[in-house]
Amino acid sequence: MQRRTLLLSLPCLPAALGATAPARAADADTDQDKPPGYAVSTEQMQQALAQRFPLRYPVPGVLNLDLQTPRLRLLPQRNRLLAEMAVQASGPALHRAHQGGFDVDFALRYEASDRTLRARQLHLSRLRFPTLRPEVVDMLNAYAPALAEQSLREVVLHQLQPQDLKAVEAMGLQPGPITVTETGLVIGLVLKPL
C-alpha cells in the first residue's frame, strides 16, 4: 500500500520540492544531470557562513588570529566542499599584521533535530603566511587544527524551513544523502522508516 502511495506521489515531487519548470533548454539538460531532491545553492551556503564570521582567536599577550568569511568551492568529484580561509595574524609578538590563509575540505551531514546541513570530516592544509618567518608559521600551525575545528566543525551551512519539508513529509519521505554538484547541493529524499 505504501509503495502505491509513493508511486502515485512521484509526479508531485517536483512541486513538493519547490521546483519550477526550466526556462531554457540548456537548463533542462543541466537539471537532468542532477540527482532528484532538494537543491541548495552555493550562494545560500555562503550567506549562512557570513552570519558566523569574522571570528577572532586570541593567544593572550602574544597574538590574535582573525578569520574572515570563508569562500566556498564545490568539489563534486569528491562529494565534498572546500572552504578557503583568509586569516590575519597580528599582536605584540608580530609587530604588524600579516595576511595568510589555509584551506579546509569537508563532507556534509543532515541534522534532523533542527533541519540543518552541517560540516563534518574536516581535512585541513597548513597555514600559509608568506610574510612571516618559517619558524613562526610552524608555531602557528600548532593552532591550525584547533582553529579549523572551532571555526568550521559542525558549522551550519543551510537550514531547511518547516514549509520546505511539509509536502515531502506528507509523502512519507525525509532528507537523505547529500550530493555535491557543479552548482550546489542536492539533498536526496528517502522513505521514512516505519
C-alpha atoms as one frame of an Amber mdcrd trajectory, in Angstrom:
protein
   0.000   0.000   0.000   2.798   2.437   0.853   4.623   1.723  -2.407   1.480
   2.523  -4.368   1.130   5.804  -2.447   4.774   6.603  -3.137   4.453   5.790
  -6.850   1.316   7.881  -7.149   3.001  10.804  -5.394   6.194  10.809  -7.514
   4.719  13.085 -10.197   4.029  15.636  -7.412   7.613  15.516  -6.140   8.976
  18.497  -8.148   6.183  20.721  -6.864   6.731  19.472  -3.316  10.390  20.423
  -3.529   9.630  23.877  -4.853  10.999  23.087  -8.315   9.981  25.232 -11.248
   9.991  24.429 -14.937  13.291  25.405 -16.614  13.080  28.499 -18.763  15.597
  27.326 -21.340  16.583  24.076 -22.998  20.092  24.378 -21.526  18.585  24.450
 -18.028  16.654  21.285 -18.802  19.873  19.498 -19.754  21.572  20.656 -16.546
  18.606  19.576 -14.404  18.681  16.093 -15.961  22.277  15.663 -14.777  21.375
  16.459 -11.161  20.052  13.812  -8.803  16.461  14.374  -7.654  15.957  16.120
  -4.338  16.025  19.462  -2.569  18.584  21.870  -4.097  20.757  24.269  -2.076
  22.854  26.812  -3.976  26.408  27.874  -3.171  25.077  31.401  -2.569  22.674
  30.152   0.121  25.526  28.391   1.932  27.812  31.403   1.561  25.123  33.618
   3.158  24.797  31.214   6.104  28.572  31.338   6.662  28.612  35.143   6.510
  26.371  35.210   9.596  29.016  33.362  11.647  32.186  35.176  10.547  34.519
  37.015  11.111  35.892  35.203  14.171  38.784  36.131  16.469  41.022  33.637
  18.254  43.351  35.398  20.720  46.518  33.946  22.171  46.613  36.287  25.212
  49.569  38.658  25.262  51.033  37.174  22.073  48.798  37.459  19.016  45.313
  37.420  17.563  44.172  35.263  14.664  41.213  36.810  12.824  39.317  34.547
  10.401  37.345  36.194   7.624  34.275  34.637   5.996  35.457  31.544   4.107
  34.966  31.311   0.362  33.294  28.035  -0.594  34.250  25.913  -3.575  32.409
  22.797  -4.664  34.287  19.512  -5.101  31.663  17.334  -6.817  34.191  14.700
  -7.894  34.896  14.049  -4.187  31.384  14.887  -2.894  32.928  17.490  -0.575
  33.229  21.264  -0.160  36.369  23.356   0.198  36.493  26.448   2.404  39.276
  28.899   1.568  40.015  30.598   4.878  41.647  34.049   4.976  43.474  34.698
   8.260  45.070  37.831   9.651  47.701  37.398  12.366  48.513  40.449  14.493
  49.587  41.323  18.000  52.584  42.251  20.160  54.700  39.272  19.065  54.393
  40.107  15.351  54.927  43.922  15.318  52.448  44.270  12.402  49.537  42.449
  10.772  50.264  39.561   8.398  47.808  38.135   5.866  47.629  34.393   5.344
  45.252  31.547   4.860  44.534  27.846   4.837  42.065  25.509   3.159  39.664
  23.071   4.788  37.729  20.480   2.828  34.793  18.699   4.415  31.765  16.486
   3.919  28.224  17.312   4.992  25.557  15.682   7.098  21.886  16.389   7.691
  20.833  17.034  11.299  17.140  16.162  11.611  16.652  17.767  15.052  16.969
  21.286  13.629  16.760  20.576   9.840  20.332  21.788   9.192  23.222  20.843
   6.925  26.467  20.716   8.907  30.159  20.335   8.116  31.903  17.098   9.184
  35.074  15.117   8.423  37.350  18.178   8.186  40.719  17.900   6.410  42.901
  20.999   6.573  46.042  22.250   4.869  48.892  24.041   6.614  48.602  27.741
   7.365  50.274  29.933   4.757  51.784  33.290   5.782  54.205  34.470   3.070
  55.478  37.451   5.118  56.241  35.515   8.323  59.412  33.601   9.143  59.030
  29.797   8.668  59.529  29.051  12.381  56.680  31.438  13.272  54.445  29.770
  10.682  55.355  26.374  12.180  54.325  27.660  15.619  51.022  28.960  14.203
  50.410  25.607  12.546  50.238  24.106  16.020  47.000  26.121  16.385  45.655
  25.288  12.917  43.729  22.092  13.775  42.024  23.763  16.749  41.305  26.819
  14.598  39.639  24.701  11.908  37.713  22.626  14.444  36.391  25.661  16.310
  35.510  27.654  13.210  34.019  25.014  10.910  33.254  21.748  12.724  29.503
  21.287  12.713  29.033  24.793  11.289  25.524  25.223   9.836  25.660  25.740
   6.065  21.913  25.726   5.475  18.700  25.269   7.428  15.561  23.899   5.839
  12.344  25.563   6.928   9.319  23.556   8.099   7.420  24.556   4.934  10.298
  23.131   2.825   9.612  19.681   4.253   5.837  19.769   4.734   4.868  18.180
   1.400   7.860  15.823   1.470   6.912  14.517   4.920   3.282  14.161   3.829
   4.507  11.720   1.147   6.331   9.643   3.770   9.788  10.896   2.769  12.648
  12.521   4.639  16.017  14.074   3.732  18.704  11.519   2.969  22.107  11.556
   1.272  23.689  14.877   0.276  25.293  15.170  -3.149  27.680  17.975  -4.135
  27.050  19.057  -7.745  28.653  21.670 -10.011  26.151  24.320  -8.861  25.433
  23.462  -5.230  23.999  20.625  -3.190  21.138  18.237  -3.675  19.594  16.635
  -0.604  18.169  13.295  -1.655  14.904  12.009  -0.302  14.395   8.564   1.237
  11.423   6.750   2.696  10.822   7.364   6.382  11.298   4.242   8.496   8.064
   2.644   9.673
